[in-house]
């Protein structure tokens, strides 16, 4: 028999048979860690016998093992327990205690139950494990409770209190049991105290404040049920103390409830807080029409901007967190209803559409005034002096047309009119009535002749439509001529408006097309990014990502703060209105040019509308990008809100300079390249500028050098070169003007402006270098605005100093804009949130809505700043209307 046996290749538990190569079967029996193998021959007659013997042997060995082997035994004490009774007991590895509780649960009323445990023994080697077994939930925790902080620091808590999750019941009323199991692996006894109590005010009431205390190991949560007719509520939690840092979370009614520092972010919506927190909750997000308000105190204050006080010397060292108890208040209030949304939207539309109505009325009045002016020109009873004043020229000789016809020249009606000055004296003996009739006749003939030339003028313009600035110039095509003209001590607009108007018109139209292209390429990825931001906020529930004014953040659809987005509508509507106003002026000016109107050709500031179109487009884009920023405002996308502010400031300065320097203004390519450099530095400052001394030194040096180069460019009207000989020329000027003979600057007015500009910019550079503000983007915007205001003030002062006047419409725009800017800045500096601080610190600045229960201070800033920008654009558009009838050689350049 031995020769027919061989080892079994595999082991099977519980008596399973395995066929061997020799045709034998084995029954392997496992009892504890002991195994017994029984071999049997694989014949059909002995199968049953061997199977019976194996079963009997298995049973015998099992009984021997159970009675002879020592076993580890423990005793479990089941204690019927009562609520609000404190139990003191000791637990060991051999003695475990089970506390049995029962309470009545009803469908219409939820009763909170809280388990509080305190460890009595000091320096316990093993923790005590508490397991609370409910009908539909299990809660377990150990005491002492170990919570982790940053850098794997461990904090130990010997007092633990947890509120039990209360799943809803379908029965009207039923009695449920739950058990608290207390166990440990410590061989020596560990003392503890246990208390299970009912929670008063577990269900929060609408508009009723409830106060409570919480610690990291004793979190609190409460239930709120939406009342009938209320679809949106706002949950507010307040505290008198900034620290310890805490977290407020909104979670659905389901078990388990995540109410510890290391798991509170697992589910629901949550935000950190110091003294103030608010979350808007909508019924549609909670199918059970109810939710839990969970408040957790964090183990450390770093998330709320506080210091980190403890640094462990050893990796496994347990730290004592000290007293981190915090008293908080919670209140749940109904949010606004749909009627307030509608009122807010109608209010926003009504304000800005009223500007369209006002513009239409002003246009009608202006059109009526122009018609009255034309009627005065065609009235035969009008005196020669009145006709001349209406035309802006001297009276017309009735015999000038004959001379024009004989010579076949291409004089316009203005030329016919101007010739009267030389012939007026020869016809002084005529009667006044005869003179009037001949005057009107000459004017009609001139108008008919202008219309006959209109087609010829249009064909000539089309033939020269491809002329570029480098190919065609009204100057003498020698550089010395430009130097002679542009370096005169007293310049007139005619000296700097000598290039063909069609060439300059094409040059300045590039501003509009370039900014339109930039807007498309910039806005599309911005929109995509902010949609992703909002999706992340909605999916993760982390409301620390976005810096809203949570006390006045009204959601709509997937948007968390619709009111902050809606209030940017003014930029878009008023930007579009400004484009329409510019278009109307552009059309009227082109019609005057087609008529060869001498006033449009030779008088006033040269009309180039390309920069105006660019300004209107920039204002519309500012509204769109500001709305994108407010979808999820934070420091990473703040440049969306400021990029086109830089554009607007730069375009306004360029337009002011272009008014009296049309031939030498910057091209669109160089202007946008400079603005791109500004935005580049803005991004660098946001990312690397916070507290980085090296960055601030580099930026300040670049700022000062750029100011000096721009000052030189403006002072010499571009007639200088930056090359290897620049130092030699500078030393020569210093020697001749300061050492050899002390002479003042040749261009006094320009020098005053540039000295003031350098003082302002050097001061701003020094401020940035010394204080190093965290909000670099706003600091950069302040530099642009200060330079714009300085140049604008200089322009107004020089305009009045030159004997020019500001017309009524422009003066009204100036005063109105100044007042609106004042109110707008007041609301801007209210500071309802700031991404320069942590989200919890930012919420300390949150405030309630102040307008229609829908708009906050920042929304009013959007309203007023859009109106103020629109007014500023109108000032630039109308401030030189008084010069429309003044010859350009009588308009000074400054």
Short mmCIF file of C-alpha atoms in Angstrom, two decimals, residues 50-531:
data_model
loop_
_atom_site.label_atom_id
_atom_site.label_comp_id
_atom_site.label_asym_id
_atom_site.label_seq_id
_atom_site.Cartn_x
_atom_site.Cartn_y
_atom_site.Cartn_z
CA UNK A 50 -13.97 5.89 3.52
CA UNK A 51 -16.23 8.93 3.44
CA UNK A 52 -17.96 7.80 6.65
CA UNK A 53 -14.68 7.11 8.38
CA UNK A 54 -13.36 10.52 7.39
CA UNK A 55 -16.44 12.28 8.72
CA UNK A 56 -16.27 10.43 12.04
CA UNK A 57 -12.58 11.18 12.38
CA UNK A 58 -13.17 14.86 11.55
CA UNK A 59 -15.83 15.11 14.26
CA UNK A 60 -13.64 13.41 16.88
CA UNK A 61 -10.66 15.66 16.20
CA UNK A 62 -12.84 18.76 16.35
CA UNK A 63 -14.20 17.82 19.74
CA UNK A 64 -10.72 17.09 21.03
CA UNK A 65 -9.49 20.43 19.75
CA UNK A 66 -12.35 22.36 21.33
CA UNK A 67 -12.01 20.77 24.75
CA UNK A 68 -8.25 20.43 24.96
CA UNK A 69 -6.97 23.62 23.33
CA UNK A 70 -7.09 26.82 25.43
CA UNK A 71 -9.42 29.54 24.11
CA UNK A 72 -9.51 33.30 24.54
CA UNK A 73 -12.76 34.28 26.18
CA UNK A 74 -14.29 37.66 26.95
CA UNK A 75 -17.39 38.87 28.68
CA UNK A 76 -19.88 41.26 27.10
CA UNK A 77 -22.07 43.24 29.49
CA UNK A 78 -25.31 44.57 27.99
CA UNK A 79 -26.51 47.58 29.97
CA UNK A 80 -30.01 49.02 29.42
CA UNK A 81 -29.20 52.75 29.41
CA UNK A 82 -31.18 55.93 29.79
CA UNK A 83 -30.90 59.29 28.06
CA UNK A 84 -29.26 62.20 29.91
CA UNK A 85 -27.55 59.85 32.39
CA UNK A 86 -23.78 59.85 32.74
CA UNK A 87 -22.16 56.40 32.99
CA UNK A 88 -18.69 55.89 34.47
CA UNK A 89 -17.09 52.58 33.66
CA UNK A 90 -13.84 50.76 32.84
CA UNK A 91 -13.11 48.68 29.78
CA UNK A 92 -10.40 46.07 29.11
CA UNK A 93 -9.64 43.61 26.36
CA UNK A 94 -11.54 40.94 28.35
CA UNK A 95 -14.45 43.14 29.39
CA UNK A 96 -16.60 44.91 26.82
CA UNK A 97 -19.76 46.88 27.49
CA UNK A 98 -22.81 47.38 25.29
CA UNK A 99 -25.25 50.17 26.14
CA UNK A 100 -28.76 49.72 24.82
CA UNK A 101 -30.98 52.74 24.12
CA UNK A 102 -34.41 53.09 22.62
CA UNK A 103 -36.34 56.14 21.50
CA UNK A 104 -39.42 56.97 19.51
CA UNK A 105 -38.95 58.23 15.95
CA UNK A 106 -41.76 59.94 14.04
CA UNK A 107 -42.00 60.97 10.40
CA UNK A 108 -43.05 64.55 11.13
CA UNK A 109 -40.50 65.26 13.84
CA UNK A 110 -36.77 64.61 13.94
CA UNK A 111 -35.15 64.30 17.33
CA UNK A 112 -31.39 64.72 17.60
CA UNK A 113 -29.30 62.36 19.68
CA UNK A 114 -25.78 63.21 20.82
CA UNK A 115 -23.16 60.85 22.23
CA UNK A 116 -20.53 62.45 24.49
CA UNK A 117 -17.46 60.57 25.70
CA UNK A 118 -14.58 61.62 27.92
CA UNK A 119 -11.47 59.59 28.70
CA UNK A 120 -10.77 59.45 32.43
CA UNK A 121 -7.50 57.51 32.41
CA UNK A 122 -4.32 59.36 31.60
CA UNK A 123 -1.64 58.11 29.19
CA UNK A 124 -3.67 55.17 27.94
CA UNK A 125 -1.56 52.94 25.70
CA UNK A 126 -4.49 51.81 23.58
CA UNK A 127 -7.53 53.83 22.55
CA UNK A 128 -11.12 52.97 23.33
CA UNK A 129 -13.30 52.19 20.32
CA UNK A 130 -16.91 53.36 20.41
CA UNK A 131 -19.29 51.90 17.85
CA UNK A 132 -22.86 53.20 17.65
CA UNK A 133 -25.11 50.73 15.83
CA UNK A 134 -28.40 52.14 14.55
CA UNK A 135 -31.12 50.71 12.39
CA UNK A 136 -29.77 52.20 9.17
CA UNK A 137 -26.41 53.66 10.13
CA UNK A 138 -23.22 52.92 12.01
CA UNK A 139 -20.95 55.50 13.65
CA UNK A 140 -17.53 54.66 15.07
CA UNK A 141 -14.76 56.73 16.63
CA UNK A 142 -11.88 56.25 19.00
CA UNK A 143 -10.93 58.08 22.17
CA UNK A 144 -8.47 59.73 22.38
CA UNK A 145 -9.32 61.08 18.93
CA UNK A 146 -6.33 61.82 16.69
CA UNK A 147 -6.79 64.53 14.03
CA UNK A 148 -4.09 65.49 11.58
CA UNK A 149 -3.05 68.97 10.54
CA UNK A 150 -0.55 70.29 8.04
CA UNK A 151 2.80 68.58 7.67
CA UNK A 152 1.38 65.41 9.29
CA UNK A 153 1.07 67.02 12.70
CA UNK A 154 -1.14 65.05 15.08
CA UNK A 155 -3.50 66.55 17.64
CA UNK A 156 -5.00 64.47 20.47
CA UNK A 157 -8.47 65.04 21.94
CA UNK A 158 -9.78 63.16 24.99
CA UNK A 159 -13.28 64.65 24.90
CA UNK A 160 -15.41 63.63 21.93
CA UNK A 161 -19.05 64.44 21.17
CA UNK A 162 -20.86 63.31 18.04
CA UNK A 163 -24.42 63.79 16.88
CA UNK A 164 -26.07 60.68 15.46
CA UNK A 165 -27.38 60.68 11.94
CA UNK A 166 -31.17 60.43 11.84
CA UNK A 167 -32.33 58.76 8.63
CA UNK A 168 -35.98 59.45 7.76
CA UNK A 169 -38.60 56.89 8.67
CA UNK A 170 -41.63 55.88 6.60
CA UNK A 171 -43.86 55.04 9.56
CA UNK A 172 -45.77 57.74 11.35
CA UNK A 173 -44.17 56.67 14.62
CA UNK A 174 -41.93 53.78 15.66
CA UNK A 175 -39.61 52.81 18.49
CA UNK A 176 -36.02 52.26 17.41
CA UNK A 177 -33.11 50.75 19.33
CA UNK A 178 -29.48 51.67 19.01
CA UNK A 179 -26.44 50.28 20.80
CA UNK A 180 -23.18 51.83 21.92
CA UNK A 181 -20.40 49.21 21.95
CA UNK A 182 -17.33 50.04 24.04
CA UNK A 183 -14.18 47.96 23.51
CA UNK A 184 -10.40 48.15 23.63
CA UNK A 185 -7.35 45.96 23.16
CA UNK A 186 -5.66 47.24 26.32
CA UNK A 187 -5.02 44.54 28.92
CA UNK A 188 -5.30 47.03 31.78
CA UNK A 189 -8.49 48.88 32.53
CA UNK A 190 -9.24 52.26 30.94
CA UNK A 191 -11.79 54.49 32.61
CA UNK A 192 -14.26 56.59 30.63
CA UNK A 193 -17.54 58.38 30.99
CA UNK A 194 -20.43 58.13 28.55
CA UNK A 195 -23.51 60.28 28.20
CA UNK A 196 -26.21 60.11 25.54
CA UNK A 197 -28.59 63.05 25.42
CA UNK A 198 -31.29 64.50 23.25
CA UNK A 199 -30.43 67.63 21.26
CA UNK A 200 -32.67 70.62 21.81
CA UNK A 201 -33.48 72.61 18.67
CA UNK A 202 -32.01 69.97 16.40
CA UNK A 203 -34.37 71.19 13.67
CA UNK A 204 -33.68 74.84 12.84
CA UNK A 205 -36.58 77.25 12.49
CA UNK A 206 -36.81 79.94 9.82
CA UNK A 207 -35.53 83.37 10.92
CA UNK A 208 -34.73 82.10 14.44
CA UNK A 209 -31.16 82.38 15.69
CA UNK A 210 -29.65 79.45 17.56
CA UNK A 211 -26.36 79.56 19.49
CA UNK A 212 -24.07 76.62 20.20
CA UNK A 213 -20.46 75.67 20.95
CA UNK A 214 -18.16 73.50 18.88
CA UNK A 215 -14.58 72.18 19.02
CA UNK A 216 -12.55 70.04 16.57
CA UNK A 217 -13.60 66.86 18.42
CA UNK A 218 -17.13 68.08 19.19
CA UNK A 219 -18.68 69.18 15.88
CA UNK A 220 -22.32 70.13 15.56
CA UNK A 221 -24.91 69.69 12.85
CA UNK A 222 -28.60 70.58 12.61
CA UNK A 223 -31.46 69.85 10.28
CA UNK A 224 -33.49 72.33 8.27
CA UNK A 225 -36.69 71.58 6.35
CA UNK A 226 -37.85 73.89 3.56
CA UNK A 227 -41.22 75.42 4.46
CA UNK A 228 -44.00 75.53 1.92
CA UNK A 229 -43.60 78.26 -0.69
CA UNK A 230 -39.88 78.79 -0.03
CA UNK A 231 -37.52 77.53 -2.71
CA UNK A 232 -34.31 79.29 -1.69
CA UNK A 233 -32.85 80.08 1.72
CA UNK A 234 -29.60 81.59 2.90
CA UNK A 235 -27.83 79.95 5.86
CA UNK A 236 -25.74 82.37 7.93
CA UNK A 237 -23.29 81.39 10.65
CA UNK A 238 -21.66 84.12 12.73
CA UNK A 239 -19.19 84.27 15.58
CA UNK A 240 -17.67 86.99 17.73
CA UNK A 241 -14.20 85.46 17.51
CA UNK A 242 -12.02 85.22 14.42
CA UNK A 243 -10.22 82.13 15.62
CA UNK A 244 -10.26 79.20 15.86
CA UNK A 245 -10.93 78.70 12.16
CA UNK A 246 -14.08 76.74 11.37
CA UNK A 247 -15.96 75.25 8.43
CA UNK A 248 -19.65 75.48 7.59
CA UNK A 249 -21.04 72.73 5.37
CA UNK A 250 -24.41 71.99 3.78
CA UNK A 251 -25.06 68.26 3.32
CA UNK A 252 -27.96 66.15 2.16
CA UNK A 253 -30.00 64.06 4.61
CA UNK A 254 -28.05 60.83 4.37
CA UNK A 255 -25.74 58.77 6.55
CA UNK A 256 -22.97 59.08 7.42
CA UNK A 257 -22.67 62.80 8.12
CA UNK A 258 -19.14 64.04 7.47
CA UNK A 259 -18.52 66.23 10.49
CA UNK A 260 -14.77 66.04 11.19
CA UNK A 261 -11.99 68.28 9.96
CA UNK A 262 -10.49 65.51 7.84
CA UNK A 263 -13.71 64.58 5.99
CA UNK A 264 -16.06 67.57 6.00
CA UNK A 265 -15.07 68.40 2.40
CA UNK A 266 -16.09 65.00 1.09
CA UNK A 267 -19.67 65.92 0.24
CA UNK A 268 -22.01 68.91 -0.08
CA UNK A 269 -21.14 72.61 -0.13
CA UNK A 270 -18.66 74.03 2.34
CA UNK A 271 -16.66 77.17 3.12
CA UNK A 272 -14.16 78.21 5.77
CA UNK A 273 -15.04 81.04 8.12
CA UNK A 274 -13.68 83.27 10.84
CA UNK A 275 -16.53 85.53 11.96
CA UNK A 276 -18.98 85.27 9.08
CA UNK A 277 -20.21 82.66 6.65
CA UNK A 278 -23.21 82.41 4.35
CA UNK A 279 -24.37 79.83 1.81
CA UNK A 280 -27.42 80.13 -0.42
CA UNK A 281 -29.30 76.82 -0.65
CA UNK A 282 -31.92 75.95 -3.26
CA UNK A 283 -34.67 73.39 -2.81
CA UNK A 284 -34.01 71.84 -6.22
CA UNK A 285 -30.61 70.58 -5.03
CA UNK A 286 -32.13 68.50 -2.20
CA UNK A 287 -34.79 65.96 -3.20
CA UNK A 288 -35.78 65.38 0.43
CA UNK A 289 -36.62 69.10 0.82
CA UNK A 290 -34.27 69.26 3.79
CA UNK A 291 -30.56 69.39 4.55
CA UNK A 292 -28.03 69.33 7.36
CA UNK A 293 -26.09 72.41 8.48
CA UNK A 294 -22.73 71.10 9.69
CA UNK A 295 -20.26 73.27 11.63
CA UNK A 296 -16.73 71.96 12.24
CA UNK A 297 -13.86 73.69 14.05
CA UNK A 298 -10.54 73.05 12.32
CA UNK A 299 -7.48 71.77 14.11
CA UNK A 300 -5.36 74.65 12.74
CA UNK A 301 -5.96 78.26 11.67
CA UNK A 302 -3.75 78.36 8.58
CA UNK A 303 -6.74 78.00 6.20
CA UNK A 304 -8.24 81.19 7.69
CA UNK A 305 -5.02 83.21 7.57
CA UNK A 306 -3.94 82.40 11.13
CA UNK A 307 -0.47 81.38 12.31
CA UNK A 308 0.91 77.88 12.71
CA UNK A 309 2.07 77.74 16.31
CA UNK A 310 3.16 74.14 16.86
CA UNK A 311 6.04 72.36 15.17
CA UNK A 312 6.58 68.75 16.26
CA UNK A 313 10.11 67.74 17.16
CA UNK A 314 9.40 64.08 16.40
CA UNK A 315 7.30 62.67 13.53
CA UNK A 316 4.91 60.78 15.84
CA UNK A 317 4.72 63.37 18.59
CA UNK A 318 1.18 64.17 19.71
CA UNK A 319 0.38 67.85 20.15
CA UNK A 320 -2.06 69.44 22.54
CA UNK A 321 -4.25 71.83 20.57
CA UNK A 322 -5.28 73.74 23.66
CA UNK A 323 -8.66 75.40 24.03
CA UNK A 324 -10.23 75.56 20.56
CA UNK A 325 -13.83 76.04 21.61
CA UNK A 326 -15.88 78.50 19.56
CA UNK A 327 -19.34 79.95 20.11
CA UNK A 328 -21.38 80.38 16.96
CA UNK A 329 -24.84 81.51 15.89
CA UNK A 330 -26.81 80.01 13.01
CA UNK A 331 -29.87 81.47 11.34
CA UNK A 332 -31.70 80.39 8.19
CA UNK A 333 -33.63 83.07 6.28
CA UNK A 334 -35.68 82.93 3.08
CA UNK A 335 -33.86 84.34 0.06
CA UNK A 336 -35.43 86.57 -2.57
CA UNK A 337 -38.18 85.26 -4.82
CA UNK A 338 -38.60 85.42 -8.58
CA UNK A 339 -40.35 88.81 -8.43
CA UNK A 340 -37.19 90.42 -7.06
CA UNK A 341 -35.18 88.87 -9.89
CA UNK A 342 -37.56 90.37 -12.44
CA UNK A 343 -37.50 93.78 -10.74
CA UNK A 344 -33.70 93.75 -10.68
CA UNK A 345 -33.45 92.94 -14.39
CA UNK A 346 -36.06 95.54 -15.36
CA UNK A 347 -34.31 98.15 -13.23
CA UNK A 348 -30.99 97.41 -14.89
CA UNK A 349 -32.44 97.57 -18.38
CA UNK A 350 -34.47 100.70 -17.58
CA UNK A 351 -31.47 102.70 -16.41
CA UNK A 352 -29.37 102.11 -19.49
CA UNK A 353 -32.15 102.19 -22.05
CA UNK A 354 -33.05 105.64 -20.70
CA UNK A 355 -29.69 106.82 -22.05
CA UNK A 356 -30.78 105.65 -25.50
CA UNK A 357 -33.96 107.70 -25.13
CA UNK A 358 -32.04 110.74 -23.92
CA UNK A 359 -29.60 110.44 -26.82
CA UNK A 360 -32.50 110.25 -29.27
CA UNK A 361 -34.04 113.42 -27.83
CA UNK A 362 -30.72 115.29 -28.02
CA UNK A 363 -30.27 114.12 -31.62
CA UNK A 364 -33.76 115.40 -32.50
CA UNK A 365 -33.01 118.80 -30.96
CA UNK A 366 -29.70 118.98 -32.80
CA UNK A 367 -31.35 118.06 -36.07
CA UNK A 368 -34.00 120.72 -35.52
CA UNK A 369 -31.29 123.30 -34.87
CA UNK A 370 -29.47 122.35 -38.08
CA UNK A 371 -32.67 122.59 -40.11
CA UNK A 372 -33.30 126.02 -38.67
CA UNK A 373 -29.77 126.98 -39.66
CA UNK A 374 -30.35 125.81 -43.25
CA UNK A 375 -33.62 127.72 -43.41
CA UNK A 376 -31.76 130.81 -42.30
CA UNK A 377 -29.23 130.32 -45.10
CA UNK A 378 -31.93 130.02 -47.75
CA UNK A 379 -34.16 132.84 -46.42
CA UNK A 380 -34.00 135.80 -48.89
CA UNK A 381 -34.77 138.26 -46.10
CA UNK A 382 -31.55 137.36 -44.27
CA UNK A 383 -29.03 140.19 -44.11
CA UNK A 384 -25.49 139.70 -45.49
CA UNK A 385 -23.99 139.79 -42.01
CA UNK A 386 -26.40 137.09 -40.76
CA UNK A 387 -25.72 134.95 -43.83
CA UNK A 388 -22.01 135.26 -43.29
CA UNK A 389 -22.36 134.28 -39.64
CA UNK A 390 -24.44 131.24 -40.55
CA UNK A 391 -21.94 130.17 -43.16
CA UNK A 392 -18.98 130.94 -40.96
CA UNK A 393 -17.45 133.07 -43.82
CA UNK A 394 -17.61 136.43 -45.54
CA UNK A 395 -20.52 137.25 -47.92
CA UNK A 396 -20.44 135.93 -51.48
CA UNK A 397 -20.06 138.13 -54.55
CA UNK A 398 -22.80 137.46 -57.14
CA UNK A 399 -20.25 137.92 -59.94
CA UNK A 400 -17.73 135.39 -58.67
CA UNK A 401 -19.50 132.53 -60.38
CA UNK A 402 -19.00 134.18 -63.78
CA UNK A 403 -15.30 134.35 -63.26
CA UNK A 404 -15.30 130.71 -62.15
CA UNK A 405 -17.19 129.62 -65.28
CA UNK A 406 -14.84 131.44 -67.56
CA UNK A 407 -11.71 129.94 -66.05
CA UNK A 408 -13.14 126.43 -65.74
CA UNK A 409 -11.55 125.96 -62.35
CA UNK A 410 -12.69 123.51 -59.72
CA UNK A 411 -13.59 125.97 -56.99
CA UNK A 412 -16.17 124.97 -54.44
CA UNK A 413 -19.00 127.05 -53.08
CA UNK A 414 -16.76 128.01 -50.18
CA UNK A 415 -14.27 129.46 -52.67
CA UNK A 416 -17.08 131.41 -54.27
CA UNK A 417 -18.07 132.65 -50.86
CA UNK A 418 -14.55 133.56 -49.83
CA UNK A 419 -14.01 135.70 -52.95
CA UNK A 420 -16.62 138.13 -51.76
CA UNK A 421 -14.09 139.74 -49.47
CA UNK A 422 -12.23 141.13 -52.47
CA UNK A 423 -15.30 142.37 -54.35
CA UNK A 424 -17.58 143.49 -51.63
CA UNK A 425 -16.25 147.02 -51.69
CA UNK A 426 -16.86 147.44 -55.44
CA UNK A 427 -20.56 146.85 -55.11
CA UNK A 428 -21.24 148.95 -52.14
CA UNK A 429 -23.43 151.34 -54.15
CA UNK A 430 -26.01 148.66 -54.90
CA UNK A 431 -29.25 148.64 -53.11
CA UNK A 432 -29.61 146.21 -50.20
CA UNK A 433 -32.48 144.34 -51.84
CA UNK A 434 -30.56 143.80 -55.08
CA UNK A 435 -27.52 142.66 -53.16
CA UNK A 436 -29.55 140.12 -51.18
CA UNK A 437 -31.06 138.61 -54.32
CA UNK A 438 -27.69 138.27 -56.01
CA UNK A 439 -26.23 136.78 -52.85
CA UNK A 440 -28.89 134.05 -52.67
CA UNK A 441 -28.56 133.37 -56.40
CA UNK A 442 -24.82 132.89 -56.07
CA UNK A 443 -25.29 130.51 -53.15
CA UNK A 444 -27.79 128.35 -55.10
CA UNK A 445 -25.46 128.19 -58.11
CA UNK A 446 -22.58 127.12 -55.88
CA UNK A 447 -24.67 124.32 -54.32
CA UNK A 448 -25.68 123.00 -57.75
CA UNK A 449 -22.07 123.04 -58.85
CA UNK A 450 -21.01 121.11 -55.75
CA UNK A 451 -23.45 118.36 -56.57
CA UNK A 452 -22.10 118.13 -60.11
CA UNK A 453 -18.62 117.61 -58.68
CA UNK A 454 -19.71 114.95 -56.21
CA UNK A 455 -19.32 112.04 -58.67
CA UNK A 456 -15.89 113.31 -59.78
CA UNK A 457 -14.72 113.59 -56.15
CA UNK A 458 -15.98 110.09 -55.35
CA UNK A 459 -14.17 108.53 -58.31
CA UNK A 460 -10.98 110.28 -57.30
CA UNK A 461 -11.24 108.89 -53.78
CA UNK A 462 -11.77 105.40 -55.13
CA UNK A 463 -8.73 105.68 -57.36
CA UNK A 464 -6.57 106.62 -54.39
CA UNK A 465 -8.06 104.11 -51.96
CA UNK A 466 -4.97 101.93 -52.11
CA UNK A 467 -2.53 104.73 -51.29
CA UNK A 468 -0.47 103.97 -48.19
CA UNK A 469 1.19 106.35 -45.77
CA UNK A 470 4.70 105.49 -46.93
CA UNK A 471 3.81 106.03 -50.62
CA UNK A 472 1.96 109.32 -50.39
CA UNK A 473 2.77 112.31 -48.18
CA UNK A 474 1.79 115.95 -48.46
CA UNK A 475 5.14 116.96 -46.97
CA UNK A 476 8.04 117.72 -49.25
CA UNK A 477 9.38 114.15 -48.95
CA UNK A 478 12.52 115.33 -47.25
CA UNK A 479 13.22 114.75 -43.60
CA UNK A 480 14.50 118.26 -43.00
CA UNK A 481 11.08 119.67 -43.82
CA UNK A 482 9.54 117.65 -41.01
CA UNK A 483 12.22 118.80 -38.63
CA UNK A 484 11.58 122.42 -39.57
CA UNK A 485 7.84 122.12 -39.11
CA UNK A 486 7.71 120.02 -35.95
CA UNK A 487 10.43 121.85 -34.04
CA UNK A 488 8.86 125.29 -34.29
CA UNK A 489 8.38 126.99 -30.97
CA UNK A 490 4.67 127.59 -31.57
CA UNK A 491 2.87 124.86 -33.48
CA UNK A 492 -0.61 124.93 -34.94
CA UNK A 493 -2.81 121.98 -35.82
CA UNK A 494 -2.28 122.71 -39.50
CA UNK A 495 1.44 121.97 -39.03
CA UNK A 496 0.65 118.48 -37.75
CA UNK A 497 -2.33 117.72 -40.03
CA UNK A 498 -0.65 117.82 -43.42
CA UNK A 499 -1.00 114.22 -44.46
CA UNK A 500 -3.83 113.08 -46.65
CA UNK A 501 -6.97 112.50 -44.62
CA UNK A 502 -7.68 109.22 -46.41
CA UNK A 503 -4.33 107.82 -45.39
CA UNK A 504 -4.81 108.80 -41.75
CA UNK A 505 -8.37 107.50 -41.78
CA UNK A 506 -7.15 104.08 -42.88
CA UNK A 507 -4.33 104.23 -40.31
CA UNK A 508 -6.70 104.89 -37.42
CA UNK A 509 -9.31 102.39 -38.59
CA UNK A 510 -6.71 99.72 -37.85
CA UNK A 511 -7.22 100.49 -34.13
CA UNK A 512 -10.80 99.28 -34.38
CA UNK A 513 -10.10 96.14 -36.40
CA UNK A 514 -7.17 95.17 -34.21
CA UNK A 515 -9.10 95.52 -30.97
CA UNK A 516 -12.02 93.60 -32.46
CA UNK A 517 -9.66 90.76 -33.34
CA UNK A 518 -8.03 90.89 -29.91
CA UNK A 519 -11.46 90.81 -28.27
CA UNK A 520 -12.50 87.63 -30.08
CA UNK A 521 -9.27 85.75 -29.37
CA UNK A 522 -9.23 86.93 -25.76
CA UNK A 523 -12.89 86.46 -24.87
CA UNK A 524 -13.46 82.93 -26.15
CA UNK A 525 -10.91 81.15 -23.90
CA UNK A 526 -11.95 83.39 -21.01
CA UNK A 527 -15.57 82.29 -21.34
CA UNK A 528 -14.48 78.65 -21.56
CA UNK A 529 -12.31 79.00 -18.45
CA UNK A 530 -14.94 80.65 -16.25
CA UNK A 531 -17.51 78.04 -17.26
#
